[in-house]
GROMACS .gro file of C-alpha atoms in nm:
model
  303
    1MET     CA    1  -2.111  -2.853   2.204
    2PRO     CA    2  -2.035  -3.249   2.160
    3ARG     CA    3  -1.793  -3.339   1.886
    4TRP     CA    4  -2.070  -3.490   1.666
    5ALA     CA    5  -2.268  -3.202   1.677
    6GLY     CA    6  -1.988  -2.974   1.561
    7GLN     CA    7  -1.919  -3.198   1.279
    8LEU     CA    8  -2.291  -3.205   1.191
    9SER     CA    9  -2.308  -2.839   1.192
   10GLN     CA   10  -1.996  -2.820   0.971
   11TRP     CA   11  -2.140  -3.067   0.739
   12TRP     CA   12  -2.457  -2.884   0.701
   13THR     CA   13  -2.262  -2.570   0.629
   14TYR     CA   14  -2.076  -2.718   0.345
   15ALA     CA   15  -2.390  -2.883   0.208
   16PHE     CA   16  -2.581  -2.552   0.215
   17TYR     CA   17  -2.317  -2.338   0.027
   18ARG     CA   18  -2.220  -2.606  -0.187
   19GLY     CA   19  -2.594  -2.671  -0.307
   20LEU     CA   20  -2.662  -2.295  -0.305
   21GLY     CA   21  -2.361  -2.230  -0.553
   22THR     CA   22  -2.463  -2.523  -0.782
   23ALA     CA   23  -2.820  -2.392  -0.782
   24MET     CA   24  -2.708  -2.038  -0.878
   25GLN     CA   25  -2.509  -2.173  -1.177
   26ARG     CA   26  -2.819  -2.386  -1.292
   27VAL     CA   27  -3.091  -2.123  -1.275
   28GLY     CA   28  -3.150  -1.864  -1.546
   29GLU     CA   29  -2.939  -1.530  -1.506
   30PRO     CA   30  -3.271  -1.314  -1.487
   31VAL     CA   31  -3.394  -1.542  -1.210
   32ALA     CA   32  -3.077  -1.572  -1.038
   33SER     CA   33  -3.000  -1.190  -1.048
   34GLY     CA   34  -3.363  -1.100  -0.932
   35GLY     CA   35  -3.336  -1.344  -0.644
   36ALA     CA   36  -2.996  -1.196  -0.545
   37LEU     CA   37  -3.114  -0.842  -0.551
   38VAL     CA   38  -3.432  -0.944  -0.329
   39VAL     CA   39  -3.226  -1.132  -0.082
   40SER     CA   40  -2.969  -0.847  -0.056
   41GLN     CA   41  -3.245  -0.606   0.032
   42LEU     CA   42  -3.415  -0.836   0.285
   43LEU     CA   43  -3.108  -0.892   0.473
   44LEU     CA   44  -3.048  -0.526   0.521
   45PRO     CA   45  -3.248  -0.501   0.857
   46ALA     CA   46  -3.014  -0.788   0.985
   47ARG     CA   47  -2.698  -0.609   0.911
   48ARG     CA   48  -2.740  -0.283   1.094
   49GLU     CA   49  -2.399  -0.300   1.259
   50ALA     CA   50  -2.235  -0.376   0.921
   51MET     CA   51  -2.424  -0.077   0.757
   52ALA     CA   52  -2.338   0.165   1.050
   53SER     CA   53  -1.963   0.079   0.983
   54TYR     CA   54  -2.031   0.122   0.596
   55LEU     CA   55  -2.187   0.456   0.654
   56GLY     CA   56  -1.915   0.554   0.888
   57ASN     CA   57  -1.651   0.468   0.635
   58LEU     CA   58  -1.864   0.635   0.340
   59GLU     CA   59  -1.843   0.971   0.545
   60ALA     CA   60  -1.476   0.933   0.542
   61VAL     CA   61  -1.475   0.898   0.169
   62LEU     CA   62  -1.721   1.169   0.096
   63ALA     CA   63  -1.580   1.411   0.351
   64ARG     CA   64  -1.921   1.473   0.484
   65ARG     CA   65  -2.197   1.347   0.696
   66VAL     CA   66  -2.456   1.106   0.553
   67ARG     CA   67  -2.789   1.096   0.715
   68GLY     CA   68  -3.144   1.011   0.663
   69ALA     CA   69  -3.286   0.923   0.334
   70GLU     CA   70  -2.949   0.947   0.174
   71ALA     CA   71  -2.793   0.712   0.419
   72ARG     CA   72  -3.077   0.450   0.328
   73TRP     CA   73  -3.002   0.516  -0.050
   74TRP     CA   74  -2.645   0.435   0.030
   75CYS     CA   75  -2.720   0.129   0.214
   76HIS     CA   76  -2.962  -0.026  -0.057
   77ARG     CA   77  -2.692   0.043  -0.322
   78VAL     CA   78  -2.399  -0.125  -0.153
   79ALA     CA   79  -2.619  -0.410  -0.056
   80ALA     CA   80  -2.724  -0.465  -0.426
   81ALA     CA   81  -2.374  -0.447  -0.510
   82TYR     CA   82  -2.264  -0.703  -0.253
   83GLY     CA   83  -2.546  -0.936  -0.368
   84ARG     CA   84  -2.430  -0.912  -0.741
   85TYR     CA   85  -2.067  -0.987  -0.610
   86TRP     CA   86  -2.180  -1.314  -0.435
   87LEU     CA   87  -2.404  -1.416  -0.728
   88GLU     CA   88  -2.138  -1.357  -0.992
   89GLY     CA   89  -1.866  -1.551  -0.781
   90ALA     CA   90  -2.105  -1.830  -0.758
   91ARG     CA   91  -2.193  -1.835  -1.139
   92LEU     CA   92  -1.846  -1.776  -1.288
   93PRO     CA   93  -1.739  -2.123  -1.296
   94GLY     CA   94  -2.023  -2.209  -1.513
   95THR     CA   95  -1.997  -1.898  -1.722
   96SER     CA   96  -1.875  -1.927  -2.067
   97GLY     CA   97  -1.542  -1.772  -2.179
   98GLU     CA   98  -1.725  -1.587  -2.441
   99THR     CA   99  -1.949  -1.422  -2.182
  100ILE     CA  100  -1.649  -1.327  -1.976
  101ASP     CA  101  -1.486  -1.159  -2.257
  102GLU     CA  102  -1.797  -0.989  -2.377
  103ARG     CA  103  -1.889  -0.839  -2.037
  104MET     CA  104  -1.517  -0.713  -1.957
  105VAL     CA  105  -1.403  -0.359  -2.035
  106VAL     CA  106  -1.052  -0.275  -1.948
  107GLU     CA  107  -1.039   0.105  -1.947
  108ASP     CA  108  -0.673   0.173  -1.859
  109GLY     CA  109  -0.356   0.022  -1.766
  110PHE     CA  110  -0.361  -0.311  -1.911
  111PRO     CA  111  -0.064  -0.277  -2.143
  112LEU     CA  112   0.173  -0.191  -1.866
  113LEU     CA  113   0.039  -0.485  -1.677
  114ARG     CA  114   0.088  -0.719  -1.975
  115GLU     CA  115   0.440  -0.576  -2.054
  116ALA     CA  116   0.558  -0.651  -1.714
  117LEU     CA  117   0.419  -1.013  -1.718
  118ASP     CA  118   0.557  -1.079  -2.050
  119ALA     CA  119   0.894  -0.966  -1.962
  120GLY     CA  120   0.884  -1.220  -1.682
  121GLN     CA  121   0.916  -0.964  -1.414
  122GLY     CA  122   0.623  -1.098  -1.186
  123VAL     CA  123   0.344  -0.873  -1.088
  124VAL     CA  124   0.159  -0.825  -0.762
  125LEU     CA  125  -0.203  -0.688  -0.833
  126ALA     CA  126  -0.351  -0.523  -0.512
  127LEU     CA  127  -0.717  -0.471  -0.501
  128PRO     CA  128  -0.962  -0.325  -0.259
  129HIS     CA  129  -1.290  -0.492  -0.174
  130LEU     CA  130  -1.466  -0.329  -0.456
  131GLY     CA  131  -1.687  -0.441  -0.727
  132SER     CA  132  -1.636  -0.785  -0.887
  133TRP     CA  133  -1.261  -0.851  -0.884
  134GLU     CA  134  -1.288  -1.224  -0.960
  135TRP     CA  135  -1.423  -1.147  -1.301
  136GLY     CA  136  -1.109  -0.956  -1.397
  137GLY     CA  137  -0.925  -1.265  -1.274
  138ALA     CA  138  -1.120  -1.495  -1.495
  139TRP     CA  139  -1.068  -1.256  -1.787
  140LEU     CA  140  -0.691  -1.237  -1.725
  141ALA     CA  141  -0.658  -1.626  -1.710
  142ARG     CA  142  -0.817  -1.637  -2.057
  143ARG     CA  143  -0.525  -1.421  -2.187
  144GLY     CA  144  -0.261  -1.654  -2.047
  145TYR     CA  145  -0.221  -1.476  -1.714
  146PRO     CA  146  -0.330  -1.710  -1.434
  147MET     CA  147  -0.354  -1.545  -1.099
  148THR     CA  148  -0.266  -1.683  -0.765
  149VAL     CA  149  -0.473  -1.542  -0.478
  150VAL     CA  150  -0.510  -1.594  -0.091
  151ALA     CA  151  -0.843  -1.633   0.063
  152GLU     CA  152  -0.939  -1.677   0.442
  153ALA     CA  153  -0.986  -2.023   0.567
  154LEU     CA  154  -1.325  -2.149   0.558
  155GLU     CA  155  -1.467  -2.431   0.799
  156PRO     CA  156  -1.506  -2.698   0.726
  157ARG     CA  157  -1.215  -2.758   0.532
  158ALA     CA  158  -1.412  -2.946   0.255
  159LEU     CA  159  -1.588  -2.602   0.195
  160PHE     CA  160  -1.265  -2.424   0.119
  161ASP     CA  161  -1.156  -2.719  -0.116
  162TRP     CA  162  -1.469  -2.682  -0.310
  163PHE     CA  163  -1.434  -2.311  -0.329
  164ALA     CA  164  -1.077  -2.342  -0.445
  165ALA     CA  165  -1.174  -2.605  -0.694
  166GLN     CA  166  -1.441  -2.373  -0.842
  167ARG     CA  167  -1.184  -2.092  -0.866
  168ARG     CA  168  -0.927  -2.315  -1.034
  169SER     CA  169  -1.175  -2.412  -1.313
  170MET     CA  170  -1.165  -2.038  -1.418
  171GLY     CA  171  -0.800  -1.986  -1.387
  172LEU     CA  172  -0.747  -1.867  -1.019
  173GLU     CA  173  -0.522  -2.075  -0.800
  174VAL     CA  174  -0.648  -2.012  -0.427
  175LEU     CA  175  -0.432  -2.032  -0.146
  176SER     CA  176  -0.564  -2.042   0.213
  177LEU     CA  177  -0.439  -1.800   0.440
  178ALA     CA  178  -0.400  -2.052   0.727
  179ASP     CA  179  -0.156  -2.265   0.513
  180ASP     CA  180   0.128  -1.989   0.545
  181PRO     CA  181   0.094  -1.883   0.167
  182GLY     CA  182   0.399  -1.672   0.182
  183PRO     CA  183   0.645  -1.936   0.015
  184SER     CA  184   0.401  -2.005  -0.249
  185LEU     CA  185   0.350  -1.648  -0.337
  186LEU     CA  186   0.733  -1.580  -0.340
  187ARG     CA  187   0.781  -1.863  -0.583
  188THR     CA  188   0.500  -1.752  -0.810
  189LEU     CA  189   0.652  -1.400  -0.842
  190ARG     CA  190   1.018  -1.515  -0.884
  191ALA     CA  191   0.897  -1.731  -1.175
  192GLY     CA  192   0.739  -1.432  -1.330
  193GLY     CA  193   0.369  -1.513  -1.243
  194LEU     CA  194   0.098  -1.297  -1.113
  195VAL     CA  195  -0.038  -1.259  -0.756
  196GLY     CA  196  -0.370  -1.084  -0.668
  197LEU     CA  197  -0.403  -0.974  -0.316
  198VAL     CA  198  -0.728  -0.802  -0.182
  199SER     CA  199  -0.561  -0.574   0.051
  200ASP     CA  200  -0.759  -0.308   0.209
  201ARG     CA  201  -0.843  -0.514   0.528
  202VAL     CA  202  -0.593  -0.667   0.790
  203VAL     CA  203  -0.703  -1.027   0.862
  204GLU     CA  204  -0.423  -1.127   1.071
  205GLY     CA  205  -0.169  -0.914   1.277
  206THR     CA  206  -0.169  -0.546   1.309
  207GLY     CA  207  -0.086  -0.441   0.944
  208ILE     CA  208   0.096  -0.101   0.840
  209PRO     CA  209  -0.011   0.197   1.004
  210VAL     CA  210  -0.146   0.452   0.729
  211GLU     CA  211  -0.379   0.762   0.691
  212PHE     CA  212  -0.672   0.618   0.483
  213PHE     CA  213  -0.937   0.888   0.369
  214GLY     CA  214  -0.790   1.114   0.650
  215ARG     CA  215  -0.818   0.870   0.930
  216PRO     CA  216  -0.562   0.642   1.108
  217ALA     CA  217  -0.600   0.288   0.980
  218ALA     CA  218  -0.398  -0.016   0.890
  219LEU     CA  219  -0.337  -0.202   0.551
  220PRO     CA  220  -0.168  -0.546   0.488
  221GLY     CA  221   0.205  -0.506   0.431
  222GLY     CA  222   0.195  -0.821   0.218
  223PRO     CA  223   0.181  -0.654  -0.136
  224ALA     CA  224   0.467  -0.409  -0.059
  225THR     CA  225   0.678  -0.668   0.104
  226LEU     CA  226   0.631  -0.933  -0.173
  227ALA     CA  227   0.714  -0.673  -0.449
  228LEU     CA  228   1.025  -0.546  -0.262
  229ARG     CA  229   1.170  -0.882  -0.182
  230THR     CA  230   1.122  -1.014  -0.540
  231GLY     CA  231   1.142  -0.706  -0.763
  232ALA     CA  232   0.783  -0.769  -0.891
  233ALA     CA  233   0.584  -0.490  -1.021
  234LEU     CA  234   0.296  -0.349  -0.785
  235PHE     CA  235  -0.017  -0.248  -0.951
  236PRO     CA  236  -0.311  -0.101  -0.777
  237ALA     CA  237  -0.633  -0.210  -0.957
  238ALA     CA  238  -0.999  -0.265  -0.939
  239VAL     CA  239  -1.286  -0.420  -1.129
  240TYR     CA  240  -1.606  -0.223  -1.116
  241GLN     CA  241  -1.957  -0.358  -1.188
  242GLY     CA  242  -2.114  -0.188  -1.469
  243PRO     CA  243  -2.224  -0.018  -1.677
  244GLY     CA  244  -2.514  -0.246  -1.693
  245PRO     CA  245  -2.412  -0.628  -1.707
  246LEU     CA  246  -2.056  -0.513  -1.795
  247HIS     CA  247  -1.757  -0.493  -1.573
  248THR     CA  248  -1.497  -0.213  -1.603
  249GLY     CA  249  -1.122  -0.287  -1.516
  250VAL     CA  250  -0.878  -0.020  -1.414
  251VAL     CA  251  -0.512  -0.079  -1.342
  252LEU     CA  252  -0.318   0.234  -1.232
  253PRO     CA  253   0.049   0.292  -1.286
  254PRO     CA  254   0.284   0.075  -1.090
  255LEU     CA  255   0.399   0.198  -0.754
  256ASP     CA  256   0.754   0.291  -0.689
  257THR     CA  257   0.895  -0.027  -0.537
  258GLY     CA  258   1.272   0.076  -0.577
  259ARG     CA  259   1.488   0.012  -0.241
  260ARG     CA  260   1.551   0.346  -0.054
  261ALA     CA  261   1.612   0.236   0.289
  262GLY     CA  262   1.571  -0.085   0.511
  263LEU     CA  263   1.286  -0.328   0.421
  264ARG     CA  264   1.057  -0.205   0.701
  265ALA     CA  265   1.089   0.152   0.610
  266ASP     CA  266   1.030   0.058   0.242
  267VAL     CA  267   0.739  -0.147   0.310
  268ALA     CA  268   0.582   0.151   0.530
  269ARG     CA  269   0.641   0.380   0.248
  270VAL     CA  270   0.501   0.185  -0.045
  271THR     CA  271   0.192   0.079   0.174
  272ALA     CA  272   0.108   0.439   0.240
  273GLU     CA  273   0.136   0.500  -0.152
  274LEU     CA  274  -0.090   0.187  -0.202
  275ALA     CA  275  -0.346   0.361   0.057
  276ARG     CA  276  -0.335   0.684  -0.172
  277ALA     CA  277  -0.419   0.462  -0.482
  278PHE     CA  278  -0.691   0.274  -0.313
  279GLU     CA  279  -0.861   0.612  -0.210
  280ARG     CA  280  -0.854   0.704  -0.588
  281LEU     CA  281  -1.008   0.377  -0.678
  282ILE     CA  282  -1.270   0.368  -0.405
  283ARG     CA  283  -1.385   0.735  -0.463
  284ARG     CA  284  -1.494   0.638  -0.819
  285ALA     CA  285  -1.749   0.390  -0.677
  286PRO     CA  286  -1.797   0.410  -0.303
  287ASP     CA  287  -2.146   0.223  -0.344
  288GLN     CA  288  -1.933  -0.069  -0.453
  289TRP     CA  289  -1.685  -0.062  -0.147
  290PHE     CA  290  -1.757  -0.352   0.080
  291ALA     CA  291  -1.632  -0.174   0.396
  292PHE     CA  292  -1.856  -0.333   0.662
  293SER     CA  293  -1.604  -0.307   0.951
  294PRO     CA  294  -1.471   0.042   1.094
  295LEU     CA  295  -1.168   0.199   0.962
  296GLY     CA  296  -0.920   0.207   1.241
  297PRO     CA  297  -0.539   0.158   1.314
  298SER     CA  298  -0.581  -0.199   1.451
  299GLY     CA  299  -0.789  -0.341   1.172
  300GLY     CA  300  -0.891  -0.308   0.824
  301SER     CA  301  -1.168  -0.151   0.614
  302ALA     CA  302  -1.377  -0.427   0.457
  303SER     CA  303  -1.512  -0.780   0.501
   0.00000   0.00000   0.00000
């Protein structure tokens, strides 16, 4: 492909996603929600491979086979949840703080999280690709706890910069995985800040081997490594969609990140514990788990 053609393609990609995001912020919520639901269902036939992977992962969660009408029901449910996730992500920068507060219910665990942050300990919040975690990040920022997160690189770079600026406006500092975010994350934690990592999928490298829903898999070692190196507390958490327009936050107790052996062995131990915590969170709402790639020892579980 000629260089100019590649540049033109990237420009159209940037214009499309920026225009779509802006449009979703400006149209009324009922229209936007209805449109997202319709689009999510219309795209189902084109996502056969992703849905096949999701059903395979779902069977691991449920510990039984899923076939026929039940399989179709689960696919429609997860597609609707995924559409809502993208819609809310697009609309959040234009959502009022009052609405964010009104639609967020924290069911459990926030006092321990707040205690660690107020003590200047630093916190790593580890989340699966579940529900609408960005809503929780915006809610935390309104309480004085802005979160630094890591996202996969987007092309063109202008698209990532626009995406990051949108998240920054609601209290999320977004670092690109392509820019070696490790040093920035370490500084944030050592200063007593909050780092959020969506950690049920390995994007780069091989990850840490774990058993996940009874199957061999791999999870990123970043959450455990950061907590062990800085003394930060490591909390597994999730933000579920619902009931209705609400969001329900759950923060599990912090994992044991005390040093017991060498760093490599401790990272493996803590990551295995994180896998158990993620299982607990995912089992609560497997129709909101965006697990669109196979579980396996060389990769992750969501996309």
